[in-house]
Amino acid sequence: MTEAFQGLVASGDGQPQATVPVWRNMVIQLAMIIALCLLLVVLSEVLSLKPEGDVSRVLTAVLLLFVPGVWLAIAVAPEARSTRPRRRLMGVAVLSALSAAAIGLPLVQDFFRLEEWLPLETVFRRILGFALTAGVVDAGLKLLVLRFTIYPNELRMRSDAVAYCLASAVGYSLYLNIAIVLQLQPSLAIAANYVLANLAIQFASAMFIALGIAESYFGNAMPLVLPTNVIAAAATTGLIAPVFTGIMSGPLGTAGNEDRPLLGILFLIVAICFTGALTFFLYNASERREREAFVSSGDSDGL
């Protein structure tokens, strides 16, 4: 059954069942988050407005809470007014944050110790190293959370997988942002980069997982489709994380590496837009194939 058709399934009294649009709301959320992070970087780097002390701490706290706040307002709150709400968005986000706190970040920082050896490797090895460590850990944990909370009982249409995977990305990135900012206490411009970087990485990873879940459940795809998408999710971490780090650090000079937050934020915007466009294209292509198959089967039945 196609997405558009499922969005208007008749209820018992003949009224259509309303579902909250996922992709449109996602674009609004990402646009608002990108706008805030870019504004903070521009004010700090271009206009040299660099707050310190309590002002900086308050603005950093607002920045950290802005991502989940926007998600709650645009993605979660409208579900209460829907006749077919996605009931476990908050649960997925919370469990994803807890998995990052209990397993994800400790594994990456304390077991793999990426910062001690990976920056010294070549670009290819850094990409591969990030993908096989942080990428696999992040994607695996998000998939486990989704598997044991929403799969398959909460999946009624393809966009449900996208909504729940976005919830997982928001929760996972929230804990990473809080932990990193508390540990490093960076300037406001660098904090904006970290917040958007973690969201971009988790968003890209989650969207490929969503494609895999949707195709596996609704498309009756081959068993390798979901593992392949999980590998793709890990690969996005391997690509975005080291490239962002390299752009942010800049060339080595006599005074050490000079941070380049404006270039970093621009790269992250491109990464988010490219990943979102790619996954949306693949999502639509998959839905179109299902719709064509549904129409073809209907024509065959009519004959």
PDB file of C-alpha atoms in Angstrom:
ATOM      1  CA  MET A   1       0.000   0.000   0.000  1.00  0.00           C
ATOM      2  CA  THR A   2       1.504   3.342  -0.967  1.00  0.00           C
ATOM      3  CA  GLU A   3       2.435   6.132   1.418  1.00  0.00           C
ATOM      4  CA  ALA A   4      -0.064   8.585  -0.001  1.00  0.00           C
ATOM      5  CA  PHE A   5      -2.857   6.013   0.221  1.00  0.00           C
ATOM      6  CA  GLN A   6      -2.002   5.064   3.790  1.00  0.00           C
ATOM      7  CA  GLY A   7      -2.047   8.701   4.819  1.00  0.00           C
ATOM      8  CA  LEU A   8      -5.743   8.838   3.877  1.00  0.00           C
ATOM      9  CA  VAL A   9      -6.983   5.434   5.029  1.00  0.00           C
ATOM     10  CA  ALA A  10     -10.617   5.736   6.022  1.00  0.00           C
ATOM     11  CA  SER A  11     -11.501   5.215   9.634  1.00  0.00           C
ATOM     12  CA  GLY A  12     -14.606   3.481  10.890  1.00  0.00           C
ATOM     13  CA  ASP A  13     -16.748   6.628  10.576  1.00  0.00           C
ATOM     14  CA  GLY A  14     -15.528   7.333   7.066  1.00  0.00           C
ATOM     15  CA  GLN A  15     -13.206  10.183   8.062  1.00  0.00           C
ATOM     16  CA  PRO A  16      -9.601  10.174   6.814  1.00  0.00           C
ATOM     17  CA  GLN A  17      -6.830   9.284   9.205  1.00  0.00           C
ATOM     18  CA  ALA A  18      -4.440  12.230   9.518  1.00  0.00           C
ATOM     19  CA  THR A  19      -0.723  11.586   9.859  1.00  0.00           C
ATOM     20  CA  VAL A  20       1.948  14.151  10.651  1.00  0.00           C
ATOM     21  CA  PRO A  21       4.105  14.859   7.571  1.00  0.00           C
ATOM     22  CA  VAL A  22       7.664  13.751   8.262  1.00  0.00           C
ATOM     23  CA  TRP A  23       9.860  15.061   5.461  1.00  0.00           C
ATOM     24  CA  ARG A  24       8.424  18.578   5.448  1.00  0.00           C
ATOM     25  CA  ASN A  25       8.730  18.895   9.220  1.00  0.00           C
ATOM     26  CA  MET A  26      12.257  17.509   9.066  1.00  0.00           C
ATOM     27  CA  VAL A  27      13.298  20.181   6.583  1.00  0.00           C
ATOM     28  CA  ILE A  28      11.863  22.885   8.847  1.00  0.00           C
ATOM     29  CA  GLN A  29      13.710  21.498  11.878  1.00  0.00           C
ATOM     30  CA  LEU A  30      17.035  21.223  10.096  1.00  0.00           C
ATOM     31  CA  ALA A  31      16.660  24.687   8.571  1.00  0.00           C
ATOM     32  CA  MET A  32      16.050  26.251  11.990  1.00  0.00           C
ATOM     33  CA  ILE A  33      18.993  24.438  13.595  1.00  0.00           C
ATOM     34  CA  ILE A  34      21.331  25.295  10.720  1.00  0.00           C
ATOM     35  CA  ALA A  35      20.209  28.937  10.836  1.00  0.00           C
ATOM     36  CA  LEU A  36      20.986  29.251  14.556  1.00  0.00           C
ATOM     37  CA  CYS A  37      24.385  27.542  14.330  1.00  0.00           C
ATOM     38  CA  LEU A  38      25.367  29.589  11.278  1.00  0.00           C
ATOM     39  CA  LEU A  39      24.232  32.805  12.968  1.00  0.00           C
ATOM     40  CA  LEU A  40      26.323  32.087  16.060  1.00  0.00           C
ATOM     41  CA  VAL A  41      29.413  31.326  13.956  1.00  0.00           C
ATOM     42  CA  VAL A  42      28.977  34.433  11.805  1.00  0.00           C
ATOM     43  CA  LEU A  43      28.488  36.660  14.847  1.00  0.00           C
ATOM     44  CA  SER A  44      31.562  35.186  16.514  1.00  0.00           C
ATOM     45  CA  GLU A  45      33.945  34.967  13.556  1.00  0.00           C
ATOM     46  CA  VAL A  46      32.874  37.641  11.090  1.00  0.00           C
ATOM     47  CA  LEU A  47      31.559  40.301  13.472  1.00  0.00           C
ATOM     48  CA  SER A  48      33.968  39.351  16.304  1.00  0.00           C
ATOM     49  CA  LEU A  49      31.184  39.128  18.873  1.00  0.00           C
ATOM     50  CA  LYS A  50      32.561  36.585  21.308  1.00  0.00           C
ATOM     51  CA  PRO A  51      30.628  36.467  24.592  1.00  0.00           C
ATOM     52  CA  GLU A  52      32.429  35.207  27.667  1.00  0.00           C
ATOM     53  CA  GLY A  53      31.595  34.101  31.178  1.00  0.00           C
ATOM     54  CA  ASP A  54      27.954  33.640  32.132  1.00  0.00           C
ATOM     55  CA  VAL A  55      26.669  34.998  28.827  1.00  0.00           C
ATOM     56  CA  SER A  56      28.645  32.397  26.899  1.00  0.00           C
ATOM     57  CA  ARG A  57      27.472  29.591  29.180  1.00  0.00           C
ATOM     58  CA  VAL A  58      23.821  30.627  28.852  1.00  0.00           C
ATOM     59  CA  LEU A  59      24.057  30.833  25.061  1.00  0.00           C
ATOM     60  CA  THR A  60      25.773  27.445  24.943  1.00  0.00           C
ATOM     61  CA  ALA A  61      23.011  25.917  27.064  1.00  0.00           C
ATOM     62  CA  VAL A  62      20.395  27.418  24.736  1.00  0.00           C
ATOM     63  CA  LEU A  63      22.281  25.977  21.767  1.00  0.00           C
ATOM     64  CA  LEU A  64      22.411  22.501  23.308  1.00  0.00           C
ATOM     65  CA  LEU A  65      18.694  22.503  24.100  1.00  0.00           C
ATOM     66  CA  PHE A  66      17.648  24.058  20.804  1.00  0.00           C
ATOM     67  CA  VAL A  67      17.933  20.842  18.776  1.00  0.00           C
ATOM     68  CA  PRO A  68      15.675  18.701  21.013  1.00  0.00           C
ATOM     69  CA  GLY A  69      13.426  21.707  21.611  1.00  0.00           C
ATOM     70  CA  VAL A  70      12.778  22.231  17.903  1.00  0.00           C
ATOM     71  CA  TRP A  71      12.259  18.496  17.430  1.00  0.00           C
ATOM     72  CA  LEU A  72       9.733  18.371  20.302  1.00  0.00           C
ATOM     73  CA  ALA A  73       7.829  21.375  18.955  1.00  0.00           C
ATOM     74  CA  ILE A  74       7.736  20.382  15.284  1.00  0.00           C
ATOM     75  CA  ALA A  75       7.903  16.585  15.281  1.00  0.00           C
ATOM     76  CA  VAL A  76       6.509  15.368  18.610  1.00  0.00           C
ATOM     77  CA  ALA A  77       3.843  17.901  19.638  1.00  0.00           C
ATOM     78  CA  PRO A  78       1.796  17.595  16.405  1.00  0.00           C
ATOM     79  CA  GLU A  79       1.485  13.845  17.000  1.00  0.00           C
ATOM     80  CA  ALA A  80      -0.865  14.555  19.907  1.00  0.00           C
ATOM     81  CA  ARG A  81      -3.340  16.097  17.450  1.00  0.00           C
ATOM     82  CA  SER A  82      -3.042  13.226  14.970  1.00  0.00           C
ATOM     83  CA  THR A  83      -5.617  10.465  14.780  1.00  0.00           C
ATOM     84  CA  ARG A  84      -2.786   7.976  14.175  1.00  0.00           C
ATOM     85  CA  PRO A  85       0.064   9.263  16.327  1.00  0.00           C
ATOM     86  CA  ARG A  86       3.560   7.832  16.399  1.00  0.00           C
ATOM     87  CA  ARG A  87       3.497   6.951  20.068  1.00  0.00           C
ATOM     88  CA  ARG A  88       7.090   6.074  20.842  1.00  0.00           C
ATOM     89  CA  LEU A  89       9.102   8.990  19.488  1.00  0.00           C
ATOM     90  CA  MET A  90      10.103  10.182  22.949  1.00  0.00           C
ATOM     91  CA  GLY A  91      10.962   6.671  24.087  1.00  0.00           C
ATOM     92  CA  VAL A  92      13.225   6.113  21.077  1.00  0.00           C
ATOM     93  CA  ALA A  93      15.003   9.431  21.660  1.00  0.00           C
ATOM     94  CA  VAL A  94      15.545   8.777  25.373  1.00  0.00           C
ATOM     95  CA  LEU A  95      16.773   5.208  24.861  1.00  0.00           C
ATOM     96  CA  SER A  96      19.106   6.370  22.100  1.00  0.00           C
ATOM     97  CA  ALA A  97      20.589   9.003  24.400  1.00  0.00           C
ATOM     98  CA  LEU A  98      21.016   6.411  27.153  1.00  0.00           C
ATOM     99  CA  SER A  99      22.693   3.985  24.741  1.00  0.00           C
ATOM    100  CA  ALA A 100      25.130   6.723  23.729  1.00  0.00           C
ATOM    101  CA  ALA A 101      25.873   7.439  27.391  1.00  0.00           C
ATOM    102  CA  ALA A 102      26.213   3.844  28.545  1.00  0.00           C
ATOM    103  CA  ILE A 103      27.849   2.223  25.519  1.00  0.00           C
ATOM    104  CA  GLY A 104      28.506   4.474  22.531  1.00  0.00           C
ATOM    105  CA  LEU A 105      30.721   7.235  23.889  1.00  0.00           C
ATOM    106  CA  PRO A 106      32.601   5.007  26.380  1.00  0.00           C
ATOM    107  CA  LEU A 107      33.441   2.577  23.582  1.00  0.00           C
ATOM    108  CA  VAL A 108      34.704   5.279  21.252  1.00  0.00           C
ATOM    109  CA  GLN A 109      36.608   7.310  23.849  1.00  0.00           C
ATOM    110  CA  ASP A 110      37.842   4.728  26.328  1.00  0.00           C
ATOM    111  CA  PHE A 111      38.136   1.530  24.304  1.00  0.00           C
ATOM    112  CA  PHE A 112      38.958   2.576  20.748  1.00  0.00           C
ATOM    113  CA  ARG A 113      40.727   5.805  21.877  1.00  0.00           C
ATOM    114  CA  LEU A 114      40.412   7.294  18.408  1.00  0.00           C
ATOM    115  CA  GLU A 115      41.940  10.642  19.312  1.00  0.00           C
ATOM    116  CA  GLU A 116      45.209   8.977  20.321  1.00  0.00           C
ATOM    117  CA  TRP A 117      46.027   7.267  17.034  1.00  0.00           C
ATOM    118  CA  LEU A 118      43.563   8.023  14.262  1.00  0.00           C
ATOM    119  CA  PRO A 119      44.543  11.686  13.589  1.00  0.00           C
ATOM    120  CA  LEU A 120      48.067  10.499  12.709  1.00  0.00           C
ATOM    121  CA  GLU A 121      46.863   8.201   9.934  1.00  0.00           C
ATOM    122  CA  THR A 122      46.345   8.976   6.251  1.00  0.00           C
ATOM    123  CA  VAL A 123      43.029  10.394   5.034  1.00  0.00           C
ATOM    124  CA  PHE A 124      41.845   7.008   3.732  1.00  0.00           C
ATOM    125  CA  ARG A 125      42.737   5.249   6.972  1.00  0.00           C
ATOM    126  CA  ARG A 126      41.001   7.947   9.009  1.00  0.00           C
ATOM    127  CA  ILE A 127      37.831   7.506   6.967  1.00  0.00           C
ATOM    128  CA  LEU A 128      38.026   3.724   7.290  1.00  0.00           C
ATOM    129  CA  GLY A 129      38.912   3.946  10.975  1.00  0.00           C
ATOM    130  CA  PHE A 130      35.996   6.212  11.833  1.00  0.00           C
ATOM    131  CA  ALA A 131      33.605   4.043   9.828  1.00  0.00           C
ATOM    132  CA  LEU A 132      34.690   0.766  11.457  1.00  0.00           C
ATOM    133  CA  THR A 133      34.684   2.149  14.993  1.00  0.00           C
ATOM    134  CA  ALA A 134      32.445   5.131  15.730  1.00  0.00           C
ATOM    135  CA  GLY A 135      30.318   4.529  12.629  1.00  0.00           C
ATOM    136  CA  VAL A 136      29.596   0.889  13.412  1.00  0.00           C
ATOM    137  CA  VAL A 137      28.974   1.616  17.100  1.00  0.00           C
ATOM    138  CA  ASP A 138      26.591   4.521  16.464  1.00  0.00           C
ATOM    139  CA  ALA A 139      24.650   2.794  13.690  1.00  0.00           C
ATOM    140  CA  GLY A 140      24.476  -0.497  15.583  1.00  0.00           C
ATOM    141  CA  LEU A 141      23.160   1.087  18.763  1.00  0.00           C
ATOM    142  CA  LYS A 142      20.514   3.119  16.964  1.00  0.00           C
ATOM    143  CA  LEU A 143      19.403   0.007  15.071  1.00  0.00           C
ATOM    144  CA  LEU A 144      19.154  -2.016  18.293  1.00  0.00           C
ATOM    145  CA  VAL A 145      17.070   0.685  19.957  1.00  0.00           C
ATOM    146  CA  LEU A 146      14.731   0.801  16.972  1.00  0.00           C
ATOM    147  CA  ARG A 147      14.548  -2.986  16.715  1.00  0.00           C
ATOM    148  CA  PHE A 148      13.398  -3.422  20.299  1.00  0.00           C
ATOM    149  CA  THR A 149      11.073  -0.403  20.522  1.00  0.00           C
ATOM    150  CA  ILE A 150       9.221   0.099  17.243  1.00  0.00           C
ATOM    151  CA  TYR A 151       9.963  -2.787  14.860  1.00  0.00           C
ATOM    152  CA  PRO A 152       7.596  -3.956  13.484  1.00  0.00           C
ATOM    153  CA  ASN A 153       4.504  -3.065  15.525  1.00  0.00           C
ATOM    154  CA  GLU A 154       4.838   0.722  15.196  1.00  0.00           C
ATOM    155  CA  LEU A 155       5.474   0.703  11.441  1.00  0.00           C
ATOM    156  CA  ARG A 156       2.351   1.479   9.429  1.00  0.00           C
ATOM    157  CA  MET A 157       3.919   3.396   6.542  1.00  0.00           C
ATOM    158  CA  ARG A 158       7.403   4.141   5.262  1.00  0.00           C
ATOM    159  CA  SER A 159       7.575   7.587   6.804  1.00  0.00           C
ATOM    160  CA  ASP A 160       7.190   6.033  10.264  1.00  0.00           C
ATOM    161  CA  ALA A 161      10.677   4.564   9.895  1.00  0.00           C
ATOM    162  CA  VAL A 162      12.018   8.014   8.982  1.00  0.00           C
ATOM    163  CA  ALA A 163      10.302   9.669  11.959  1.00  0.00           C
ATOM    164  CA  TYR A 164      11.579   7.124  14.470  1.00  0.00           C
ATOM    165  CA  CYS A 165      15.104   7.162  13.039  1.00  0.00           C
ATOM    166  CA  LEU A 166      15.172  10.957  13.285  1.00  0.00           C
ATOM    167  CA  ALA A 167      14.110  10.635  16.926  1.00  0.00           C
ATOM    168  CA  SER A 168      17.007   8.257  17.498  1.00  0.00           C
ATOM    169  CA  ALA A 169      19.437  10.688  15.844  1.00  0.00           C
ATOM    170  CA  VAL A 170      18.202  13.586  17.986  1.00  0.00           C
ATOM    171  CA  GLY A 171      18.536  11.628  21.231  1.00  0.00           C
ATOM    172  CA  TYR A 172      21.935  10.152  20.396  1.00  0.00           C
ATOM    173  CA  SER A 173      23.405  13.466  19.249  1.00  0.00           C
ATOM    174  CA  LEU A 174      22.004  15.313  22.279  1.00  0.00           C
ATOM    175  CA  TYR A 175      24.043  13.241  24.706  1.00  0.00           C
ATOM    176  CA  LEU A 176      27.182  13.506  22.556  1.00  0.00           C
ATOM    177  CA  ASN A 177      26.778  17.277  22.375  1.00  0.00           C
ATOM    178  CA  ILE A 178      26.326  17.667  26.121  1.00  0.00           C
ATOM    179  CA  ALA A 179      29.272  15.389  26.923  1.00  0.00           C
ATOM    180  CA  ILE A 180      31.666  17.032  24.459  1.00  0.00           C
ATOM    181  CA  VAL A 181      30.743  20.616  25.348  1.00  0.00           C
ATOM    182  CA  LEU A 182      31.021  19.937  29.087  1.00  0.00           C
ATOM    183  CA  GLN A 183      34.366  18.229  28.581  1.00  0.00           C
ATOM    184  CA  LEU A 184      35.985  20.727  26.209  1.00  0.00           C
ATOM    185  CA  GLN A 185      34.153  23.950  27.148  1.00  0.00           C
ATOM    186  CA  PRO A 186      34.756  25.439  23.690  1.00  0.00           C
ATOM    187  CA  SER A 187      33.948  28.915  22.444  1.00  0.00           C
ATOM    188  CA  LEU A 188      30.423  29.531  21.232  1.00  0.00           C
ATOM    189  CA  ALA A 189      31.426  29.249  17.544  1.00  0.00           C
ATOM    190  CA  ILE A 190      33.197  25.930  18.120  1.00  0.00           C
ATOM    191  CA  ALA A 191      30.289  24.670  20.229  1.00  0.00           C
ATOM    192  CA  ALA A 192      27.910  25.478  17.348  1.00  0.00           C
ATOM    193  CA  ASN A 193      30.133  23.413  15.057  1.00  0.00           C
ATOM    194  CA  TYR A 194      30.187  20.467  17.449  1.00  0.00           C
ATOM    195  CA  VAL A 195      26.415  20.556  17.897  1.00  0.00           C
ATOM    196  CA  LEU A 196      25.752  20.637  14.155  1.00  0.00           C
ATOM    197  CA  ALA A 197      28.501  18.075  13.455  1.00  0.00           C
ATOM    198  CA  ASN A 198      27.063  15.494  15.833  1.00  0.00           C
ATOM    199  CA  LEU A 199      23.573  16.102  14.494  1.00  0.00           C
ATOM    200  CA  ALA A 200      24.781  15.854  10.877  1.00  0.00           C
ATOM    201  CA  ILE A 201      26.599  12.578  11.537  1.00  0.00           C
ATOM    202  CA  GLN A 202      23.701  10.996  13.415  1.00  0.00           C
ATOM    203  CA  PHE A 203      21.146  12.337  10.923  1.00  0.00           C
ATOM    204  CA  ALA A 204      23.010  10.866   7.947  1.00  0.00           C
ATOM    205  CA  SER A 205      23.436   7.550   9.727  1.00  0.00           C
ATOM    206  CA  ALA A 206      19.789   7.430  10.810  1.00  0.00           C
ATOM    207  CA  MET A 207      18.410   8.197   7.339  1.00  0.00           C
ATOM    208  CA  PHE A 208      20.207   5.232   5.785  1.00  0.00           C
ATOM    209  CA  ILE A 209      18.965   3.010   8.611  1.00  0.00           C
ATOM    210  CA  ALA A 210      15.438   4.303   7.955  1.00  0.00           C
ATOM    211  CA  LEU A 211      15.755   3.373   4.288  1.00  0.00           C
ATOM    212  CA  GLY A 212      16.884  -0.114   5.234  1.00  0.00           C
ATOM    213  CA  ILE A 213      14.060  -0.628   7.728  1.00  0.00           C
ATOM    214  CA  ALA A 214      11.392   0.716   5.361  1.00  0.00           C
ATOM    215  CA  GLU A 215      12.601  -1.335   2.410  1.00  0.00           C
ATOM    216  CA  SER A 216      12.955  -4.506   4.481  1.00  0.00           C
ATOM    217  CA  TYR A 217       9.515  -4.261   6.050  1.00  0.00           C
ATOM    218  CA  PHE A 218       7.385  -2.688   3.336  1.00  0.00           C
ATOM    219  CA  GLY A 219       9.249  -3.730   0.202  1.00  0.00           C
ATOM    220  CA  ASN A 220       9.876  -7.377   1.077  1.00  0.00           C
ATOM    221  CA  ALA A 221      13.468  -6.791   0.085  1.00  0.00           C
ATOM    222  CA  MET A 222      16.325  -9.254   0.210  1.00  0.00           C
ATOM    223  CA  PRO A 223      17.765  -9.954   3.687  1.00  0.00           C
ATOM    224  CA  LEU A 224      20.990  -8.129   2.787  1.00  0.00           C
ATOM    225  CA  VAL A 225      19.228  -4.791   2.239  1.00  0.00           C
ATOM    226  CA  LEU A 226      19.119  -3.782   5.899  1.00  0.00           C
ATOM    227  CA  PRO A 227      22.753  -4.793   6.666  1.00  0.00           C
ATOM    228  CA  THR A 228      23.845  -2.951   3.509  1.00  0.00           C
ATOM    229  CA  ASN A 229      22.108   0.209   4.669  1.00  0.00           C
ATOM    230  CA  VAL A 230      23.650  -0.133   8.119  1.00  0.00           C
ATOM    231  CA  ILE A 231      27.078  -0.339   6.458  1.00  0.00           C
ATOM    232  CA  ALA A 232      26.192   2.777   4.460  1.00  0.00           C
ATOM    233  CA  ALA A 233      25.155   4.468   7.709  1.00  0.00           C
ATOM    234  CA  ALA A 234      28.530   3.649   9.281  1.00  0.00           C
ATOM    235  CA  ALA A 235      30.289   4.861   6.126  1.00  0.00           C
ATOM    236  CA  THR A 236      28.651   8.296   6.415  1.00  0.00           C
ATOM    237  CA  THR A 237      30.241   8.682   9.846  1.00  0.00           C
ATOM    238  CA  GLY A 238      33.562   7.635   8.344  1.00  0.00           C
ATOM    239  CA  LEU A 239      33.235  10.310   5.685  1.00  0.00           C
ATOM    240  CA  ILE A 240      31.772  13.248   7.608  1.00  0.00           C
ATOM    241  CA  ALA A 241      33.727  13.022  10.880  1.00  0.00           C
ATOM    242  CA  PRO A 242      37.330  13.060   9.573  1.00  0.00           C
ATOM    243  CA  VAL A 243      36.620  15.527   6.764  1.00  0.00           C
ATOM    244  CA  PHE A 244      34.944  17.913   9.207  1.00  0.00           C
ATOM    245  CA  THR A 245      37.842  17.557  11.642  1.00  0.00           C
ATOM    246  CA  GLY A 246      40.353  18.294   8.884  1.00  0.00           C
ATOM    247  CA  ILE A 247      38.460  21.351   7.670  1.00  0.00           C
ATOM    248  CA  MET A 248      38.016  22.683  11.193  1.00  0.00           C
ATOM    249  CA  SER A 249      41.661  22.229  12.184  1.00  0.00           C
ATOM    250  CA  GLY A 250      43.170  24.029   9.214  1.00  0.00           C
ATOM    251  CA  PRO A 251      46.835  23.941   8.180  1.00  0.00           C
ATOM    252  CA  LEU A 252      49.566  23.543  10.769  1.00  0.00           C
ATOM    253  CA  GLY A 253      51.460  26.776  11.460  1.00  0.00           C
ATOM    254  CA  THR A 254      54.045  28.043  13.910  1.00  0.00           C
ATOM    255  CA  ALA A 255      51.315  28.696  16.462  1.00  0.00           C
ATOM    256  CA  GLY A 256      49.689  25.306  15.886  1.00  0.00           C
ATOM    257  CA  ASN A 257      46.411  24.545  14.155  1.00  0.00           C
ATOM    258  CA  GLU A 258      44.035  27.465  13.752  1.00  0.00           C
ATOM    259  CA  ASP A 259      40.345  26.600  14.037  1.00  0.00           C
ATOM    260  CA  ARG A 260      38.162  27.502  11.056  1.00  0.00           C
ATOM    261  CA  PRO A 261      34.586  27.304  12.391  1.00  0.00           C
ATOM    262  CA  LEU A 262      33.020  29.113   9.425  1.00  0.00           C
ATOM    263  CA  LEU A 263      34.407  26.603   6.928  1.00  0.00           C
ATOM    264  CA  GLY A 264      33.424  23.795   9.262  1.00  0.00           C
ATOM    265  CA  ILE A 265      29.820  24.941   9.508  1.00  0.00           C
ATOM    266  CA  LEU A 266      29.574  25.392   5.727  1.00  0.00           C
ATOM    267  CA  PHE A 267      30.820  21.847   5.177  1.00  0.00           C
ATOM    268  CA  LEU A 268      28.257  20.498   7.640  1.00  0.00           C
ATOM    269  CA  ILE A 269      25.446  22.348   5.875  1.00  0.00           C
ATOM    270  CA  VAL A 270      26.501  20.796   2.574  1.00  0.00           C
ATOM    271  CA  ALA A 271      26.740  17.357   4.205  1.00  0.00           C
ATOM    272  CA  ILE A 272      23.240  17.616   5.703  1.00  0.00           C
ATOM    273  CA  CYS A 273      21.692  18.890   2.468  1.00  0.00           C
ATOM    274  CA  PHE A 274      23.411  16.260   0.342  1.00  0.00           C
ATOM    275  CA  THR A 275      22.530  13.391   2.671  1.00  0.00           C
ATOM    276  CA  GLY A 276      18.942  14.547   3.031  1.00  0.00           C
ATOM    277  CA  ALA A 277      18.503  14.959  -0.729  1.00  0.00           C
ATOM    278  CA  LEU A 278      20.083  11.580  -1.475  1.00  0.00           C
ATOM    279  CA  THR A 279      18.023   9.632   1.028  1.00  0.00           C
ATOM    280  CA  PHE A 280      14.839  11.450   0.001  1.00  0.00           C
ATOM    281  CA  PHE A 281      15.535  10.531  -3.633  1.00  0.00           C
ATOM    282  CA  LEU A 282      16.091   6.873  -2.713  1.00  0.00           C
ATOM    283  CA  TYR A 283      12.993   6.926  -0.496  1.00  0.00           C
ATOM    284  CA  ASN A 284      10.826   8.315  -3.301  1.00  0.00           C
ATOM    285  CA  ALA A 285      12.274   5.871  -5.829  1.00  0.00           C
ATOM    286  CA  SER A 286      11.442   2.964  -3.541  1.00  0.00           C
ATOM    287  CA  GLU A 287       7.930   4.262  -2.929  1.00  0.00           C
ATOM    288  CA  ARG A 288       7.412   4.797  -6.664  1.00  0.00           C
ATOM    289  CA  ARG A 289       8.389   1.195  -7.377  1.00  0.00           C
ATOM    290  CA  GLU A 290       5.914   0.000  -4.765  1.00  0.00           C
ATOM    291  CA  ARG A 291       3.167   2.204  -6.208  1.00  0.00           C
ATOM    292  CA  GLU A 292       3.804   0.942  -9.728  1.00  0.00           C
ATOM    293  CA  ALA A 293       3.748  -2.653  -8.498  1.00  0.00           C
ATOM    294  CA  PHE A 294       0.466  -1.960  -6.664  1.00  0.00           C
ATOM    295  CA  VAL A 295      -1.097  -0.455  -9.800  1.00  0.00           C
ATOM    296  CA  SER A 296       0.157  -3.334 -11.937  1.00  0.00           C
ATOM    297  CA  SER A 297      -1.287  -5.905  -9.567  1.00  0.00           C
ATOM    298  CA  GLY A 298      -4.586  -4.034  -9.561  1.00  0.00           C
ATOM    299  CA  ASP A 299      -4.708  -4.050 -13.351  1.00  0.00           C
ATOM    300  CA  SER A 300      -3.951  -7.767 -13.385  1.00  0.00           C
ATOM    301  CA  ASP A 301      -6.776  -8.428 -10.926  1.00  0.00           C
ATOM    302  CA  GLY A 302      -9.139  -6.424 -13.111  1.00  0.00           C
ATOM    303  CA  LEU A 303      -8.317  -8.606 -16.074  1.00  0.00           C
TER     304      LEU A 303
END
